[in-house]
Tab-separated table of C-alpha atoms and ligand atoms in Angstrom:
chain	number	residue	atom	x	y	z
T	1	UNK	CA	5.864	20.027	-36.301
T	2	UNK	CA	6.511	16.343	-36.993
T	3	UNK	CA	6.858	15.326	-40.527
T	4	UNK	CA	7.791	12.237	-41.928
T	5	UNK	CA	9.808	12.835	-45.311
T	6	UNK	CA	11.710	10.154	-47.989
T	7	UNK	CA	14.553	11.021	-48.471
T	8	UNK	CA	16.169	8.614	-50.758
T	9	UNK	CA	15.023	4.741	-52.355
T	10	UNK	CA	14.000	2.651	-49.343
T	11	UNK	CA	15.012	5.434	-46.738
T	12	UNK	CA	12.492	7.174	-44.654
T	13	UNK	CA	13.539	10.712	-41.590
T	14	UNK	CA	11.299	11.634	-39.221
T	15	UNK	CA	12.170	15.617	-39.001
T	16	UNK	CA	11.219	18.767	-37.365
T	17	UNK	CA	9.708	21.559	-39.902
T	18	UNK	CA	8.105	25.152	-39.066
T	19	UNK	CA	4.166	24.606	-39.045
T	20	UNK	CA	2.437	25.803	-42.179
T	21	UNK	CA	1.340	29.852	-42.432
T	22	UNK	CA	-2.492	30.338	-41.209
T	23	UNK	CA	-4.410	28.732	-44.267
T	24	UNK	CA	-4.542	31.404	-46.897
T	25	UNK	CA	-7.473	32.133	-49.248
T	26	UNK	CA	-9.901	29.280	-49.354
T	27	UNK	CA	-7.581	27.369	-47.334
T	28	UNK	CA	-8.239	25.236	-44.341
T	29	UNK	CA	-4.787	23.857	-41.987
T	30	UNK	CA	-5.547	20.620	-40.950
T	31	UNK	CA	-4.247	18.337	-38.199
T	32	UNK	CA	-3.589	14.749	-39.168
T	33	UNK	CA	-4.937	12.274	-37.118
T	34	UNK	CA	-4.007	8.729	-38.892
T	35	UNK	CA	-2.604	8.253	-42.768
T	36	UNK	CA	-3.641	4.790	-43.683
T	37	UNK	CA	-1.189	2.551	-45.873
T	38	UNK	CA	-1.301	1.912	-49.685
T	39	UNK	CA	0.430	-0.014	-52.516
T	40	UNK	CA	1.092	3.320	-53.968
T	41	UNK	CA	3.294	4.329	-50.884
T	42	UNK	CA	5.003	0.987	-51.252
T	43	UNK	CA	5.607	2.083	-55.219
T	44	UNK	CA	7.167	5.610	-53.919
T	45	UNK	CA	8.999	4.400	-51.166
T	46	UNK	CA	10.921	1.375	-53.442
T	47	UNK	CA	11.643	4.447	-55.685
T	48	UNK	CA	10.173	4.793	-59.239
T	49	UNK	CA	12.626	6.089	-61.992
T	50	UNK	CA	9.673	7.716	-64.277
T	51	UNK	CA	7.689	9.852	-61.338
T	52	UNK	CA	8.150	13.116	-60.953
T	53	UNK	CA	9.454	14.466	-57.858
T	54	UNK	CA	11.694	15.743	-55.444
T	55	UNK	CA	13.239	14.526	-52.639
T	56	UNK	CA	12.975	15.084	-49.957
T	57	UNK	CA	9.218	14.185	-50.008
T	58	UNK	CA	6.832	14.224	-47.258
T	59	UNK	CA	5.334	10.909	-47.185
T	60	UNK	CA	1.609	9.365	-47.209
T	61	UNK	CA	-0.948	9.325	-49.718
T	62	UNK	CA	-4.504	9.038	-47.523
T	63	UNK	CA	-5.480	10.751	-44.314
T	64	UNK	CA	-8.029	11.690	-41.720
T	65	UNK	CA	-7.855	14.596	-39.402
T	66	UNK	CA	-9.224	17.634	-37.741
T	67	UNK	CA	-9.711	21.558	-39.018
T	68	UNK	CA	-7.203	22.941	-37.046
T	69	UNK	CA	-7.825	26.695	-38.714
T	70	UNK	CA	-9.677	28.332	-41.362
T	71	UNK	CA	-8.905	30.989	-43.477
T	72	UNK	CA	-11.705	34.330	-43.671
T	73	UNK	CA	-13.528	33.212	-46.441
T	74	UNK	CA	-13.770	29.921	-45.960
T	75	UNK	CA	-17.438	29.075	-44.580
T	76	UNK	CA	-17.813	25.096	-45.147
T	77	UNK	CA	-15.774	23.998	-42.138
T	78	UNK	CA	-14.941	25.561	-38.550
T	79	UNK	CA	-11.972	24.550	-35.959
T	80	UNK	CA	-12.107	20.729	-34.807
T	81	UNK	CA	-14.556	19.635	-37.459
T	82	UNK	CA	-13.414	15.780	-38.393
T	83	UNK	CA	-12.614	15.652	-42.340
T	84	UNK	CA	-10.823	13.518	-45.146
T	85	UNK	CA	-8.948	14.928	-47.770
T	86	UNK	CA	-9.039	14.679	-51.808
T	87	UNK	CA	-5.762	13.060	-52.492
T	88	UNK	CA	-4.145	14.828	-55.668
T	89	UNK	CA	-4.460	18.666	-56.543
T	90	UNK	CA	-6.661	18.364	-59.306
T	91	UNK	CA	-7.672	22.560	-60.952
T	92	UNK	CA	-11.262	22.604	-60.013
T	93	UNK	CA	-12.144	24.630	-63.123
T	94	UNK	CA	-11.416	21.833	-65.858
T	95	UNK	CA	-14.216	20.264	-67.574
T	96	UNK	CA	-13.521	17.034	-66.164
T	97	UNK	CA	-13.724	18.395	-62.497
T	98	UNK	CA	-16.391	20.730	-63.488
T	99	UNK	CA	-17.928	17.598	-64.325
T	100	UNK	CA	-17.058	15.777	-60.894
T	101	UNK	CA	-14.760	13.460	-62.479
T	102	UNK	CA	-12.068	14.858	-60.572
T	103	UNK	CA	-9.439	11.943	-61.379
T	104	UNK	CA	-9.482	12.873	-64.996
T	105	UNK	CA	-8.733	16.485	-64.063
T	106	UNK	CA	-6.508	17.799	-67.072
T	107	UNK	CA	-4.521	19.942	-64.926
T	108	UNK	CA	-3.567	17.941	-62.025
T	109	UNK	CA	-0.640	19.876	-59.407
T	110	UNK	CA	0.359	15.654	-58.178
T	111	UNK	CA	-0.716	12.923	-56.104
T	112	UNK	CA	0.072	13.957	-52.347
T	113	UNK	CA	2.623	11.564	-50.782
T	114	UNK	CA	4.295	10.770	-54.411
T	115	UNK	CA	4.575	13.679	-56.215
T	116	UNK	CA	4.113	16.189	-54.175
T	117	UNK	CA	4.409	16.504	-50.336
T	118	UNK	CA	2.127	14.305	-48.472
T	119	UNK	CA	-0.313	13.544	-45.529
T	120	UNK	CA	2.442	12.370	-42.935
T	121	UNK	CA	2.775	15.479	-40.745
T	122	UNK	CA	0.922	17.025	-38.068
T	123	UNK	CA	-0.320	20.304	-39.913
T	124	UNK	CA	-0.716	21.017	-43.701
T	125	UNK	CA	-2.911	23.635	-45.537
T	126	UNK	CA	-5.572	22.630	-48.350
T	127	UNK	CA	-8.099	24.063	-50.594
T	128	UNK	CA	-10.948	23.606	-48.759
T	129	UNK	CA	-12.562	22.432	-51.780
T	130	UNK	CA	-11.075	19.702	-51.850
T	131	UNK	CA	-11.952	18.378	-47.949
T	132	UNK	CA	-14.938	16.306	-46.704
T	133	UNK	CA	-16.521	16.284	-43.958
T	134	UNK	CA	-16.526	12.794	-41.874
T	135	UNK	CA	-19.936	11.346	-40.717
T	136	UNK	CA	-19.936	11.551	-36.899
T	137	UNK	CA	-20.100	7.705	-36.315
T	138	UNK	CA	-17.320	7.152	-37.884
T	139	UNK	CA	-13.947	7.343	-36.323
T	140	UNK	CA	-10.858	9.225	-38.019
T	141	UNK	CA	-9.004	5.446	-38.395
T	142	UNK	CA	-11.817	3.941	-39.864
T	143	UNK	CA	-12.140	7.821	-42.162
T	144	UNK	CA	-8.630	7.657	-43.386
T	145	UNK	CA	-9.217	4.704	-45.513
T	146	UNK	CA	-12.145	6.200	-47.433
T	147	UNK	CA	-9.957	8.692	-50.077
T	148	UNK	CA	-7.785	6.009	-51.690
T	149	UNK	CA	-9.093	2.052	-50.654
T	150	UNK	CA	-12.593	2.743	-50.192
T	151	UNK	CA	-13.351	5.153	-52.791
T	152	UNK	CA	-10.982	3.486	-55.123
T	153	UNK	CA	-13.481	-0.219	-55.228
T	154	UNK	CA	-16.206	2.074	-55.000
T	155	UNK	CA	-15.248	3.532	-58.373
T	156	UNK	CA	-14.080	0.103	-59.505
T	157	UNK	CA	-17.259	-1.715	-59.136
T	158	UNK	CA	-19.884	0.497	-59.456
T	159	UNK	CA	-19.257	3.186	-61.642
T	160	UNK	CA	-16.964	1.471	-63.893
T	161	UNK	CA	-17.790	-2.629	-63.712
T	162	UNK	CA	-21.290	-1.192	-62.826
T	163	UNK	CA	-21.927	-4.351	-60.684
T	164	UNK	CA	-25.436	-5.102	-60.080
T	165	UNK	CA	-27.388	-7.265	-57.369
T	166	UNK	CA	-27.456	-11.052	-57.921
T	167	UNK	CA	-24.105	-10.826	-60.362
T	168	UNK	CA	-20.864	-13.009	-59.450
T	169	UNK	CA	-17.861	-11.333	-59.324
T	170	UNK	CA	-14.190	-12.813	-59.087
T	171	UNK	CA	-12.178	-10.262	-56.295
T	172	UNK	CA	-8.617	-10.798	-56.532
T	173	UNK	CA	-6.707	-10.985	-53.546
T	174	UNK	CA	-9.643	-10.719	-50.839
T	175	UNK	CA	-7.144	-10.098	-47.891
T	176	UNK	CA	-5.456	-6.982	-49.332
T	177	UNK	CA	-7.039	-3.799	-48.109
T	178	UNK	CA	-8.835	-2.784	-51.350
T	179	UNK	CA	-9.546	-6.396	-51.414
T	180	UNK	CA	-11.587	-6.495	-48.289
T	181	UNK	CA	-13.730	-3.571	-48.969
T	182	UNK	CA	-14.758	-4.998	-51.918
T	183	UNK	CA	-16.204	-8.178	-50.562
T	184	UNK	CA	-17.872	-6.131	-47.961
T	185	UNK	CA	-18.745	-3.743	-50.637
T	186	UNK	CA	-19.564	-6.420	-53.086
T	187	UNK	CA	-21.687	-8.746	-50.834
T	188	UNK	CA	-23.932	-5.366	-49.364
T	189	UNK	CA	-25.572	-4.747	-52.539
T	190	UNK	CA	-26.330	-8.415	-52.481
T	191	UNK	CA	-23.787	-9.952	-55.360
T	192	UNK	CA	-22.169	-13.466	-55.142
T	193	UNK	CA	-18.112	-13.408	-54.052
T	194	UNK	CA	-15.561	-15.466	-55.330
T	195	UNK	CA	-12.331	-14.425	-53.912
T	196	UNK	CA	-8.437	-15.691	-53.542
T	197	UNK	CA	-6.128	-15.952	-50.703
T	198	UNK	CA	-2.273	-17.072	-49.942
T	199	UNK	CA	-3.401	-19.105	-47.716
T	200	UNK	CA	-5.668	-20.658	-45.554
T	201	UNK	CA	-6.025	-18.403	-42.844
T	202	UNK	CA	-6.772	-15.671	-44.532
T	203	UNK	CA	-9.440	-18.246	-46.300
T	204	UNK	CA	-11.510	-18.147	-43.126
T	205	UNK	CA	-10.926	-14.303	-42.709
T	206	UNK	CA	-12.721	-13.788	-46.106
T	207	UNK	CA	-15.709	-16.139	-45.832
T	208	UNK	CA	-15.939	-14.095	-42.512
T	209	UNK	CA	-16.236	-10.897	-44.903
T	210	UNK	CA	-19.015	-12.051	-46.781
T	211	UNK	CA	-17.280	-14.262	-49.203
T	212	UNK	CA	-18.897	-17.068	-50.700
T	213	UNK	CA	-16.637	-19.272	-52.280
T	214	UNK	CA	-12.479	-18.713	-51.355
T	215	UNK	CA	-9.325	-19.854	-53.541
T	216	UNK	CA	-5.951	-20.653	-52.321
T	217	UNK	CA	-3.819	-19.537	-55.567
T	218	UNK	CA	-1.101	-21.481	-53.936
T	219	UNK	CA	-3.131	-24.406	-54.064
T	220	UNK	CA	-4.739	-24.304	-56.724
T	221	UNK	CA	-4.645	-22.476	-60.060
T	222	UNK	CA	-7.837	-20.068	-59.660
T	223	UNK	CA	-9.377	-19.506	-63.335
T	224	UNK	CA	-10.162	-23.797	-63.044
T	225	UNK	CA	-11.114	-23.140	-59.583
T	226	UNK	CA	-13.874	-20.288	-61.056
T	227	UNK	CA	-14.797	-22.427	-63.796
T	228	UNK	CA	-16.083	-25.188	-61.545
T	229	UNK	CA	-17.483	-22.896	-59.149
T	230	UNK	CA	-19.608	-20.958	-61.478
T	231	UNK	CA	-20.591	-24.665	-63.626
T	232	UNK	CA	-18.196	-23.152	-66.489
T	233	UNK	CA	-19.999	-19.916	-66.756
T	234	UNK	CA	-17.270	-17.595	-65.687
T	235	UNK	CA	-18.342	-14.490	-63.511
T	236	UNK	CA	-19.723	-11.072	-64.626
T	237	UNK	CA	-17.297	-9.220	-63.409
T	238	UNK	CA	-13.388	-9.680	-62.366
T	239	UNK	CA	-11.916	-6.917	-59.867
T	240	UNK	CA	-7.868	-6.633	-61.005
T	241	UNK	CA	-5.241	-5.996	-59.493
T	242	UNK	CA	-2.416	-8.004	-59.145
T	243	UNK	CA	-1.065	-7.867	-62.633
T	244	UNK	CA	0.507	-9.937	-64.805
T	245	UNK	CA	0.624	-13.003	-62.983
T	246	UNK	CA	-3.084	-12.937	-62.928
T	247	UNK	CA	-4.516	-10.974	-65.393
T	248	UNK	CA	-5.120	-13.637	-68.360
T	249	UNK	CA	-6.368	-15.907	-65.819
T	250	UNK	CA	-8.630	-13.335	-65.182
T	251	UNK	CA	-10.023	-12.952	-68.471
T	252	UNK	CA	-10.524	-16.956	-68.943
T	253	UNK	CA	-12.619	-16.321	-65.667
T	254	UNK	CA	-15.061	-14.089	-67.712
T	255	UNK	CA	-18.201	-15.149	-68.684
T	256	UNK	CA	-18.852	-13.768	-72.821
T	257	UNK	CA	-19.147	-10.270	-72.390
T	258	UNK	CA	-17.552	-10.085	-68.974
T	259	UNK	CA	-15.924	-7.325	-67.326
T	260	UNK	CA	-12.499	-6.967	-65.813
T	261	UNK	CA	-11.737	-3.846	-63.999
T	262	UNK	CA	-8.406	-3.170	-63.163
T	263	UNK	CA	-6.358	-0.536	-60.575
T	264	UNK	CA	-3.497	-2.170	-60.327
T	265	UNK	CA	-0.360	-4.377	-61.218
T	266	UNK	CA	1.704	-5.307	-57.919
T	267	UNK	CA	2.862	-9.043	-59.415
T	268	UNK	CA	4.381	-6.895	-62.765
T	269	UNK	CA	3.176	-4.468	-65.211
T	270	UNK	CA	3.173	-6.512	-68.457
T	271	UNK	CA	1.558	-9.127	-70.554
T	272	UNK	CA	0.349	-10.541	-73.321
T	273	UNK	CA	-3.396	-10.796	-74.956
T	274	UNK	CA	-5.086	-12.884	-76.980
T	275	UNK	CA	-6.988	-10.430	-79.370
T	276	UNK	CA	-8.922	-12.707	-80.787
T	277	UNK	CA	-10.500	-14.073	-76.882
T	278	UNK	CA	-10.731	-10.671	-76.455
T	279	UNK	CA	-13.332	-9.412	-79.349
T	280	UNK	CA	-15.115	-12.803	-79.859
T	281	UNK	CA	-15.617	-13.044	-75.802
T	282	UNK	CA	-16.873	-9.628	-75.951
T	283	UNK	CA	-14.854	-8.234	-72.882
T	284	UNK	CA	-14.870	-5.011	-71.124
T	285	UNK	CA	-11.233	-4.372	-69.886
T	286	UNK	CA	-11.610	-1.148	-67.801
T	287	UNK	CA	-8.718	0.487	-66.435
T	288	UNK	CA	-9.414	2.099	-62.957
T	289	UNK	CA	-7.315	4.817	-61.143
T	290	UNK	CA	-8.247	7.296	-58.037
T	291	UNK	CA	-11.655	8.154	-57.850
T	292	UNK	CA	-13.925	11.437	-57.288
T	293	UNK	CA	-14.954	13.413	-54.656
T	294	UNK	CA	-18.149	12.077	-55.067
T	295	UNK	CA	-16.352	8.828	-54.428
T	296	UNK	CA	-15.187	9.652	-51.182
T	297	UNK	CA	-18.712	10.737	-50.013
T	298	UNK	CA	-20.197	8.113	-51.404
T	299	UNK	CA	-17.719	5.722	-49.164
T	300	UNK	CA	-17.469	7.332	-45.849
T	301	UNK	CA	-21.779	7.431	-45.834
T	302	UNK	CA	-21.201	3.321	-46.532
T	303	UNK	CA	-19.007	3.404	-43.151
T	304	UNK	CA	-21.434	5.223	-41.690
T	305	UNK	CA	-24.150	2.880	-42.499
T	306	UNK	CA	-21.735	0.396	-41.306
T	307	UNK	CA	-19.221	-1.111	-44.130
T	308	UNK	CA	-16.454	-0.534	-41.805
T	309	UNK	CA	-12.724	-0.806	-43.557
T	310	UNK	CA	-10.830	-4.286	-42.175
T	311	UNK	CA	-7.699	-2.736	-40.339
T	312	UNK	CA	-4.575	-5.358	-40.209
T	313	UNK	CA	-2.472	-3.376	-37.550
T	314	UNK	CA	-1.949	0.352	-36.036
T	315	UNK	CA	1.606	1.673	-35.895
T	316	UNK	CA	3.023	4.972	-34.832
T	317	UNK	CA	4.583	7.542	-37.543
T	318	UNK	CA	8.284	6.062	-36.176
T	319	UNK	CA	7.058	2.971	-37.507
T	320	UNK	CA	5.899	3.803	-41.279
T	321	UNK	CA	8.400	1.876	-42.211
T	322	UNK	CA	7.937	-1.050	-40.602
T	323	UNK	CA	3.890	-1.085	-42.060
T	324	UNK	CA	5.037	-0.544	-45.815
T	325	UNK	CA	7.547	-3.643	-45.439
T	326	UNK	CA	4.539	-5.527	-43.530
T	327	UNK	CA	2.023	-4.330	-47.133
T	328	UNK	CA	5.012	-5.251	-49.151
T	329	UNK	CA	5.116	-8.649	-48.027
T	330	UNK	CA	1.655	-9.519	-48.557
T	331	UNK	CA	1.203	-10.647	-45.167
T	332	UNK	CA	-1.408	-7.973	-44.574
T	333	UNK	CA	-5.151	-9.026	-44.054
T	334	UNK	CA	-6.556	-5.284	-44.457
T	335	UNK	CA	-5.644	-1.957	-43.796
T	336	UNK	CA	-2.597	-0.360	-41.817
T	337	UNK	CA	-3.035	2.304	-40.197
T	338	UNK	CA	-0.382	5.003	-38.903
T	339	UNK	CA	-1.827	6.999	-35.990
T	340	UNK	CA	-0.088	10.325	-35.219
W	401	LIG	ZN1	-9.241	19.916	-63.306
C-alpha cells in the first residue's frame, strides 16, 4: 500500500509498505479516501525541535474513508460504511474521556500525522471507538474536514466563546479554512460577522460566506476598523488565531467583558499583555485546542444540514507537498484537500 511518510525537515517520500494485519480486537482497517490539509501539517512538515517523534512519519492529521474490515467483536460498523476518524489516541478510560472531553484525555498515545503515524496511506487500523460514522449526504471530501477544521470552530465558538444569536464576533482571517467555517458557522446561528482578509478578493469571497462587514489588514489596521464598525463597542467575541501579530489588537477589539478564543499562533507564538486592560476590561482569554468526539458529530450533522466546508483546491497524494506550500503561503481561500 501507498503511504506518504516525512522523512526529514521540509522533505516528504511517497513509499510502498505491507498493508496493516486484519484489524485486531476492537479494531476496524480503514481505507482512506481524502486527508484534508491543516496548519498543524504545515508545523510538522517545517520540522518542530520540541515534538516528539520519529522519523520517518506517515503524514496527515484529518481524514475520511471507508471500513475496509472489521475485527469479530466489533459490531458498530460493517465493510464499506463511510466514516471519519478521532485524530489523536486519547485512553478512553480517563476521566476526562469518560467525561467526553476527549482532548483533555490525560493519557494521550499522539496526534496522528505529528506524533505518531498518520492518515496519508491507503489502509490503517483504529479503535473503533474512536471512528464516526459519516451522514449519507455528505461526501468523504466534504467529511474529511469535520475532525480537525470543523470540529475545531465548533469547539471554539460554542462550547468555549459560547457564542449566542444576535452577538458580533471579530473572525480572524475569514479565508483560512478554519476561518471559513466559522463565518458559515457563525452567521447560521444568526450572529453578526466581522472578518479580515489579505486582500480584496478574498473580501468578496467572505461577504459571499455570510460575512457582514470585511477588513483588509493590509489596508487598514483592523482593531480601528472594528471600533468604527461596532460605534466603539468592540465585539463579544474575537476568534484567534494568527498570533502575535494580532492578538493585542484583538483584545482592544473586545467589548468590557469580551471573549477571545484562541487555537492558534501562525504569525509567532509570543507577546506581551497589558494586565491591567486585561482585569479592568474583564476579558475571557480562552485557549482552544482539538476538540471531542462529540465535536466531530456535532459538525458532520451541520454538513449534513448543509454548512458545507469551503474547499480551495484538490490535489493527489504526489502532490501533498505542493498543498502545504500553497496553506503556507496564505494564498488559500479554504480547505485543501488530498484525494487518494
Ligand atoms: Zn483519556
Amino acid at each position: 500500500m501507498r503511504a506518504l511518510t516525512l522523512i526529514a525537515d521540509r522533505k516528504l517520500e511517497l513509499v510502498e509498505l505491507a498493508p496493516p494485519p486484519p484489524p485486531g480486537a476492537g479494531e476496524v482497517q480503514i481505507n482512506i479516501k481524502a486527508v484534508a490539509l491543516n496548519h498543524i501539517d504545515v508545523w510538522g512538515w517545517r520540522g518542530m525541535a520540541f515534538a516528539k517523534r520519529k522519523l520517518p512519519l506517515i503524514v496527515g492529521a484529518e481524514a475520511a474513508g471507508e471500513i475496509a474490515a472489521v475485527a469479530p467483536d466489533v459490531t458498530a460498523f460493517k465493510s464499506g460504511d463511510r466514516v471519519v476518524m478521532y485524530g489523536a489516541l486519547t485512553c478512553g478510560t480517563c476521566k476526562a474521556c469518560r467525561e467526553g472531553r476527549d482532548n483533555l484525555c490525560e493519557n494521550v498515545g499522539g496526534v496522528l500525522g505529528f506524533h505518531i503515524d498518520g492518515f496519508a496511506r491507503d489502509l490503517l487500523n483504529m479503535p473503533a471507538r474512536l471512528v464516526m460514522a459519516v451522514p449519507a449526504t455528505v461526501s468523504l471530501r466534504d467529511a474529511a474536514c469535520a475532525p480537525i477544521a470543523f470540529s475545531t470552530v465548533q469547539h471554539m465558538l460554542f462550547d468555549n466563546a459560547r457564542l449566542e444569536p444576535g452577538e458580533t464576533v471579530l473572525v480572524h482571517a475569514g479565508g483560512s479554512g478554519i476561518g471559513t467555517a466559522a463565518i458559515k458557522m457563525a452567521k447560521a446561528i444568526g450572529a453578526t460577522i466581522i472578518t479580515t482578509v489579505g486582500d480584496d478578493a478574498k473580501a468578496e469571497k467572505a461577504k459571499a460566506l455570510g460575512a457582514d462587514h470585511v477588513i483588509n489588514y493590509r489596508t487598514e489596521r483592523f482593531e480601528g476598523a472594528v471600533r468604527k464598525i461596532t460605534a466603539k463597542k468592540g465585539v463579544d467575541v474575537v476568534f484567534e488565531h494568527v498570533g502575535a501579530e494580532t492578538f493585542n489588537g484583538s483584545l482592544l477589539s473586545l467589548k468590557r467583558g469580551g471573549r477571545l478564543v484562541t487555537c492558534g499562533a501562525t504569525s509567532g507564538a509570543s507577546t506581551t499583555l497589558n494586565l491591567m486592560q486585561l482585569f479592568q476590561q474583564q476579558y475571557r482569554i480562552i485557549g482552544s485546542f482539538g476538540a471531542s468526539m462529540r465535536n466531530i458529530r456535532e459538525s458532520l450533522a451541520k454538513m449534513a444540514a448543509g454548512i458545507r466546508p469551503v474547499i480551495d483546491t484538490e490535489v493527489s497524494l504526489a502532490e501533498f507537498e505542493r498543498g502545504l506550500a500553497r496553506l503556507e503561503s496564505r494564498q488559500v481561500f479554504g480547505k485543501i484537500i488530498v484525494q487518494f
